Tab-separated table of C-alpha atoms in Angstrom:
chain	number	residue	atom	x	y	z
A	24	MET	CA	-16.310	6.934	3.564
A	25	LEU	CA	-14.643	3.560	3.238
A	26	ARG	CA	-16.796	0.512	2.534
A	27	LEU	CA	-15.251	-2.880	3.255
A	28	GLY	CA	-16.524	-6.426	3.161
A	29	ARG	CA	-16.573	-8.065	6.552
A	30	SER	CA	-14.191	-10.810	5.461
A	31	VAL	CA	-11.683	-8.164	4.338
A	32	ARG	CA	-11.990	-6.279	7.625
A	33	ASP	CA	-11.564	-9.533	9.538
A	34	ALA	CA	-8.530	-10.508	7.460
A	35	ILE	CA	-6.842	-7.171	8.237
A	36	VAL	CA	-7.550	-7.549	11.969
A	37	GLU	CA	-6.345	-11.136	11.943
A	38	HIS	CA	-3.106	-10.135	10.191
A	39	ALA	CA	-2.522	-7.370	12.744
A	40	ARG	CA	-3.134	-9.803	15.624
A	41	ARG	CA	-0.903	-12.450	14.091
A	42	ASP	CA	2.080	-10.121	13.662
A	43	HIS	CA	1.662	-8.382	17.013
A	44	PRO	CA	3.857	-7.009	18.620
A	45	ASP	CA	5.414	-6.192	15.244
A	46	GLU	CA	3.522	-3.900	12.925
A	47	ALA	CA	1.552	-5.557	10.136
A	48	CYS	CA	0.965	-3.929	6.750
A	49	GLY	CA	-0.739	-4.567	3.454
A	50	ILE	CA	-3.229	-3.331	0.930
A	51	VAL	CA	-6.756	-3.853	-0.272
A	52	ALA	CA	-6.827	-3.587	-4.033
A	53	GLY	CA	-9.667	-2.732	-6.343
A	54	PRO	CA	-10.300	-1.740	-9.954
A	55	ALA	CA	-8.312	1.404	-10.819
A	56	GLY	CA	-10.336	4.559	-10.329
A	57	SER	CA	-13.270	2.724	-8.721
A	58	ASP	CA	-12.550	3.592	-5.067
A	59	THR	CA	-13.770	0.056	-4.347
A	60	ALA	CA	-11.567	-2.036	-2.063
A	61	VAL	CA	-12.155	-5.726	-2.590
A	62	ARG	CA	-8.970	-7.796	-2.746
A	63	PHE	CA	-7.049	-8.268	0.508
A	64	ILE	CA	-3.282	-8.633	0.125
A	65	ALA	CA	-1.103	-8.985	3.222
A	66	MET	CA	2.423	-7.645	2.716
A	67	LEU	CA	5.639	-8.565	4.493
A	68	ASN	CA	6.934	-5.853	6.804
A	69	ALA	CA	10.586	-5.620	5.792
A	70	GLU	CA	11.326	-3.683	8.992
A	71	ARG	CA	9.989	-6.461	11.246
A	72	SER	CA	9.557	-3.707	13.759
A	73	MET	CA	7.235	-2.712	16.572
A	74	THR	CA	7.418	0.924	15.467
A	75	GLY	CA	7.592	0.935	11.715
A	76	TYR	CA	6.783	-0.807	8.472
A	77	ARG	CA	8.047	-0.932	4.931
A	78	PHE	CA	6.710	-3.091	2.129
A	79	GLU	CA	9.333	-5.680	1.313
A	80	GLY	CA	10.710	-4.654	-2.073
A	81	ASP	CA	10.710	-7.900	-4.004
A	82	GLU	CA	7.215	-8.933	-2.912
A	83	TRP	CA	5.867	-5.433	-3.530
A	84	ARG	CA	7.292	-5.386	-7.047
A	85	ARG	CA	5.547	-8.657	-7.878
A	86	VAL	CA	2.272	-7.593	-6.254
A	87	TYR	CA	2.331	-4.184	-7.898
A	88	LEU	CA	2.968	-5.553	-11.375
A	89	GLU	CA	0.154	-8.050	-10.927
A	90	LEU	CA	-2.192	-5.245	-9.851
A	91	ASP	CA	-1.129	-3.218	-12.837
A	92	ASP	CA	-1.694	-6.121	-15.227
A	93	ARG	CA	-5.208	-6.489	-13.817
A	94	ASP	CA	-5.858	-2.723	-13.989
A	95	GLU	CA	-6.139	-2.591	-10.220
A	96	GLU	CA	-4.628	-0.202	-7.702
A	97	PRO	CA	-4.087	-0.121	-3.942
A	98	VAL	CA	-7.369	1.428	-2.760
A	99	VAL	CA	-6.493	0.889	0.905
A	100	ILE	CA	-3.066	0.855	2.523
A	101	TYR	CA	-3.320	-0.567	6.015
A	102	HIS	CA	-0.896	-0.995	8.869
A	103	SER	CA	-1.069	-1.631	12.565
A	104	HIS	CA	0.170	0.277	15.571
A	105	THR	CA	0.879	-2.166	18.333
A	106	ALA	CA	1.328	0.118	21.347
A	107	THR	CA	-0.347	3.353	20.312
A	108	GLU	CA	-3.731	4.441	19.011
A	109	ALA	CA	-5.051	3.759	15.522
A	110	PHE	CA	-4.227	7.243	14.286
A	111	PRO	CA	-1.616	8.281	11.696
A	112	SER	CA	1.734	9.108	13.296
A	113	ARG	CA	3.874	12.048	12.245
A	114	THR	CA	5.873	9.607	10.124
A	115	ASP	CA	2.685	8.322	8.494
A	116	VAL	CA	1.608	11.860	7.609
A	117	ASN	CA	5.017	12.798	6.224
A	118	ARG	CA	5.207	9.625	4.182
A	119	ALA	CA	1.668	10.120	2.867
A	120	ALA	CA	2.733	13.465	1.426
A	121	GLU	CA	5.515	11.668	-0.413
A	122	TYR	CA	3.273	8.849	-1.675
A	123	ALA	CA	0.882	11.439	-3.040
A	124	THR	CA	3.360	11.910	-5.866
A	125	MET	CA	3.396	8.185	-6.665
A	126	LEU	CA	0.079	6.648	-5.558
A	127	PRO	CA	-3.538	7.541	-6.309
A	128	ASP	CA	-4.801	9.005	-3.008
A	129	PRO	CA	-5.437	5.839	-0.970
A	130	HIS	CA	-7.524	5.257	2.144
A	131	TYR	CA	-5.163	4.771	5.072
A	132	VAL	CA	-6.522	2.154	7.450
A	133	LEU	CA	-4.971	2.038	10.902
A	134	VAL	CA	-5.468	-0.853	13.277
A	135	SER	CA	-4.350	-0.777	16.889
A	136	THR	CA	-3.646	-4.018	18.697
A	137	ARG	CA	-2.519	-2.343	21.946
A	138	ALA	CA	-5.510	-3.806	23.808
A	139	PRO	CA	-5.722	-7.586	23.739
A	140	GLU	CA	-9.511	-7.823	23.707
A	141	THR	CA	-10.566	-5.025	21.375
A	142	THR	CA	-9.084	-3.900	18.085
A	143	GLU	CA	-9.323	-0.269	17.010
A	144	PHE	CA	-10.051	-0.095	13.287
A	145	ARG	CA	-10.130	3.361	11.688
A	146	SER	CA	-9.720	4.889	8.242
A	147	PHE	CA	-8.242	8.221	7.188
A	148	ARG	CA	-7.536	10.361	4.180
A	149	ILE	CA	-4.252	12.207	4.397
A	150	VAL	CA	-4.078	15.101	1.944
A	151	ASP	CA	-1.521	17.920	2.023
A	152	GLY	CA	-0.529	16.934	5.544
A	153	VAL	CA	-4.102	17.133	6.825
A	154	VAL	CA	-5.511	13.997	8.434
A	155	THR	CA	-9.254	13.472	8.073
A	156	GLU	CA	-10.946	10.472	9.629
A	157	GLU	CA	-13.706	8.873	7.581
A	158	PRO	CA	-16.478	6.457	8.533
A	159	VAL	CA	-15.957	2.772	7.817
A	160	GLU	CA	-18.986	0.822	6.680
A	161	ILE	CA	-18.689	-2.950	7.007
A	162	VAL	CA	-20.915	-4.801	4.578
A	163	ASP	CA	-21.800	-8.465	4.265
A	164	ASP	CA	-19.760	-10.206	1.628
A	165	ASP	CA	-21.121	-13.579	0.685
A	166	THR	CA	-18.159	-14.502	-1.480
A	167	ASP	CA	-16.589	-16.682	1.205
A	168	PRO	CA	-18.844	-19.617	2.081
A	169	VAL	CA	-16.906	-20.353	5.246
A	170	GLN	CA	-17.366	-16.773	6.342
A	171	SER	CA	-21.085	-16.905	5.508
A	172	TYR	CA	-21.417	-20.077	7.498
A	173	LYS	CA	-19.662	-18.554	10.489
A	174	PHE	CA	-21.922	-15.540	10.484
A	175	GLY	CA	-24.867	-17.295	8.899
A	176	HIS	CA	-26.842	-17.667	12.073
A	177	THR	CA	-27.552	-14.030	12.854
A	178	PRO	CA	-25.513	-11.953	10.408
A	179	THR	CA	-27.499	-8.789	10.890
A	180	SER	CA	-27.203	-8.696	14.638
A	181	VAL	CA	-23.442	-9.241	14.337
A	182	VAL	CA	-23.219	-6.102	12.221
A	183	TYR	CA	-24.955	-4.001	14.809
A	184	ASP	CA	-22.988	-5.509	17.675
A	185	CYS	CA	-19.767	-4.501	15.937
A	186	SER	CA	-20.851	-0.962	15.190
A	187	ALA	CA	-22.149	-0.423	18.687
A	188	GLY	CA	-19.009	-1.857	20.296
A	189	ALA	CA	-17.230	1.506	20.136
A	190	THR	CA	-16.628	3.738	17.150
A	191	GLY	CA	-15.240	1.393	14.585
A	192	ALA	CA	-13.790	-1.079	17.048
A	193	ALA	CA	-14.402	-4.769	16.629
A	194	GLY	CA	-16.182	-5.944	19.735
A	195	PRO	CA	-16.026	-9.429	21.237
A	196	ALA	CA	-18.485	-10.668	18.605
A	197	GLY	CA	-16.074	-9.646	15.850
A	198	SER	CA	-12.991	-11.149	17.363
A	199	ALA	CA	-14.505	-14.361	18.654
A	200	ASP	CA	-13.704	-16.201	15.445
A	201	ALA	CA	-10.210	-14.813	15.045
B	6	MET	CA	20.155	0.533	-26.520
B	7	ALA	CA	16.506	-0.181	-25.971
B	8	ILE	CA	15.394	-0.445	-22.362
B	9	GLU	CA	11.767	-1.000	-21.457
B	10	VAL	CA	10.622	1.226	-18.594
B	11	ARG	CA	7.460	0.381	-16.683
B	12	ILE	CA	5.733	3.571	-15.543
B	13	PRO	CA	3.459	3.642	-12.429
B	14	THR	CA	-0.157	4.712	-13.002
B	15	ILE	CA	0.159	8.159	-11.521
B	16	LEU	CA	3.103	9.107	-13.766
B	17	ARG	CA	1.405	8.041	-16.979
B	18	SER	CA	0.233	11.587	-17.474
B	19	TYR	CA	3.808	12.134	-18.650
B	20	THR	CA	3.754	9.241	-21.112
B	21	GLY	CA	0.418	9.841	-22.795
B	22	GLY	CA	-1.094	7.035	-20.744
B	23	ALA	CA	1.461	4.386	-21.778
B	24	LYS	CA	2.171	1.682	-19.191
B	25	SER	CA	5.662	1.185	-20.481
B	26	VAL	CA	7.925	3.221	-22.713
B	27	GLU	CA	11.325	2.785	-24.280
B	28	ALA	CA	14.462	4.618	-23.327
B	29	SER	CA	18.142	4.192	-23.939
B	30	GLY	CA	21.311	4.456	-21.888
B	31	SER	CA	24.020	2.314	-20.390
B	32	SER	CA	23.251	3.294	-16.792
B	33	LEU	CA	20.085	4.042	-14.864
B	34	SER	CA	21.121	7.672	-14.697
B	35	GLU	CA	21.412	7.860	-18.493
B	36	VAL	CA	18.096	6.091	-18.957
B	37	ILE	CA	16.317	8.572	-16.683
B	38	THR	CA	17.905	11.484	-18.509
B	39	ASP	CA	16.752	10.017	-21.816
B	40	LEU	CA	13.285	9.390	-20.373
B	41	ASP	CA	13.052	13.012	-19.344
B	42	ALA	CA	14.044	14.145	-22.828
B	43	ARG	CA	11.212	12.062	-24.290
B	44	HIS	CA	8.731	12.762	-21.491
B	45	PRO	CA	9.683	16.095	-19.903
B	46	GLY	CA	9.086	16.288	-16.164
B	47	LEU	CA	9.567	12.631	-15.313
B	48	ARG	CA	13.062	13.114	-13.948
B	49	GLY	CA	11.908	15.544	-11.265
B	50	ARG	CA	9.393	12.987	-10.003
B	51	LEU	CA	12.155	10.427	-9.459
B	52	ILE	CA	15.310	12.377	-8.616
B	53	THR	CA	15.885	14.826	-5.755
B	54	ASP	CA	17.457	18.267	-6.132
B	55	ASP	CA	20.630	16.675	-4.768
B	56	GLY	CA	20.678	14.195	-7.625
B	57	GLY	CA	19.716	10.991	-5.775
B	58	LEU	CA	16.638	8.811	-6.058
B	59	HIS	CA	13.681	9.970	-3.982
B	60	ARG	CA	13.299	7.659	-0.985
B	61	PHE	CA	9.652	7.088	-1.802
B	62	VAL	CA	10.538	5.706	-5.210
B	63	ASN	CA	11.611	2.105	-5.750
B	64	VAL	CA	13.424	1.358	-8.983
B	65	TYR	CA	14.211	-2.146	-10.167
B	66	VAL	CA	16.385	-3.292	-13.009
B	67	ASN	CA	14.845	-6.588	-14.068
B	68	ASP	CA	14.036	-7.955	-10.608
B	69	GLU	CA	16.815	-6.250	-8.644
B	70	ASP	CA	16.199	-3.233	-6.423
B	71	VAL	CA	18.778	-0.676	-7.599
B	72	ARG	CA	19.496	0.396	-4.026
B	73	PHE	CA	21.514	-2.818	-3.844
B	74	THR	CA	23.139	-2.576	-7.269
B	75	GLY	CA	24.622	0.917	-7.302
B	76	ALA	CA	21.501	3.107	-7.461
B	77	LEU	CA	21.710	5.548	-10.375
B	78	ALA	CA	25.067	4.113	-11.423
B	79	THR	CA	23.516	0.673	-12.019
B	80	SER	CA	24.544	-0.439	-15.485
B	81	LEU	CA	21.990	-1.502	-18.061
B	82	ALA	CA	22.144	-3.561	-21.208
B	83	ASP	CA	19.949	-3.864	-24.258
B	84	GLY	CA	16.787	-5.754	-23.377
B	85	ASP	CA	16.854	-4.939	-19.661
B	86	SER	CA	13.666	-3.711	-18.102
B	87	VAL	CA	13.298	-0.938	-15.530
B	88	THR	CA	10.330	-0.848	-13.158
B	89	ILE	CA	9.408	2.234	-11.166
B	90	LEU	CA	7.167	1.841	-8.106
B	91	PRO	CA	6.116	3.823	-5.075
B	92	ALA	CA	7.943	2.737	-1.907
B	93	VAL	CA	5.484	2.255	0.925
B	94	ALA	CA	6.542	2.768	4.543
B	95	GLY	CA	5.493	4.401	7.794
B	96	GLY	CA	4.802	3.409	11.348
B	97	ALA	CA	4.053	4.443	14.867
B	98	ARG	CA	7.193	6.571	15.141
């Protein structure tokens, strides 16, 4: 299972919407070995493409060294599909097998922006070429006062609205503030 | 010549947990060969059977991606630093 703060989930969705129709990509970092994804970092897509992404090398080097200095690692690697479903493509699966030799087994979050009103948001583990979807639990994170204010009125009901919207998809309540 | 090589987390099993290690050589190729002599097995994680860099590995000399500076033939001088990172890519197709 992947647990994410709501502000992190919203930041990923907002990045995907902003870069649409190009694919957006990035990471959520956390303390090494903790499997806890807390720090959202949007990355430049060097491909600037509707069908592919690649972390821009110079930015990635700086981000990676900073993570390493802080004893963090990429817990989540996310990217968007802008015309297809939020499911790992053949390329994604092949690449994941290659990363396995260089990255600690990350959660792969896929966002689809193919529908303008709803955003598919799903998470997968990809091990030895086998794709396994995992549940995503969105939790309140009170670290961002602006975020708390936005959702402060009825935070609990917003949570349930989102979950009920459709498996993992952000419903109108989730995207209203985007 | 002393070159500092930054090792990514997952490959630190080869370096006894060290984040960075020293190696010597006047080209990236020589440095990787020297690295492998000191930390056997590292070379295979970076270099393909055909002798090129794996596409999922990014290597930088100082702040330059070696794909733009001659790849394994990139020359190195005393005091240079080498950084090894995973390359991250994928997409809908």
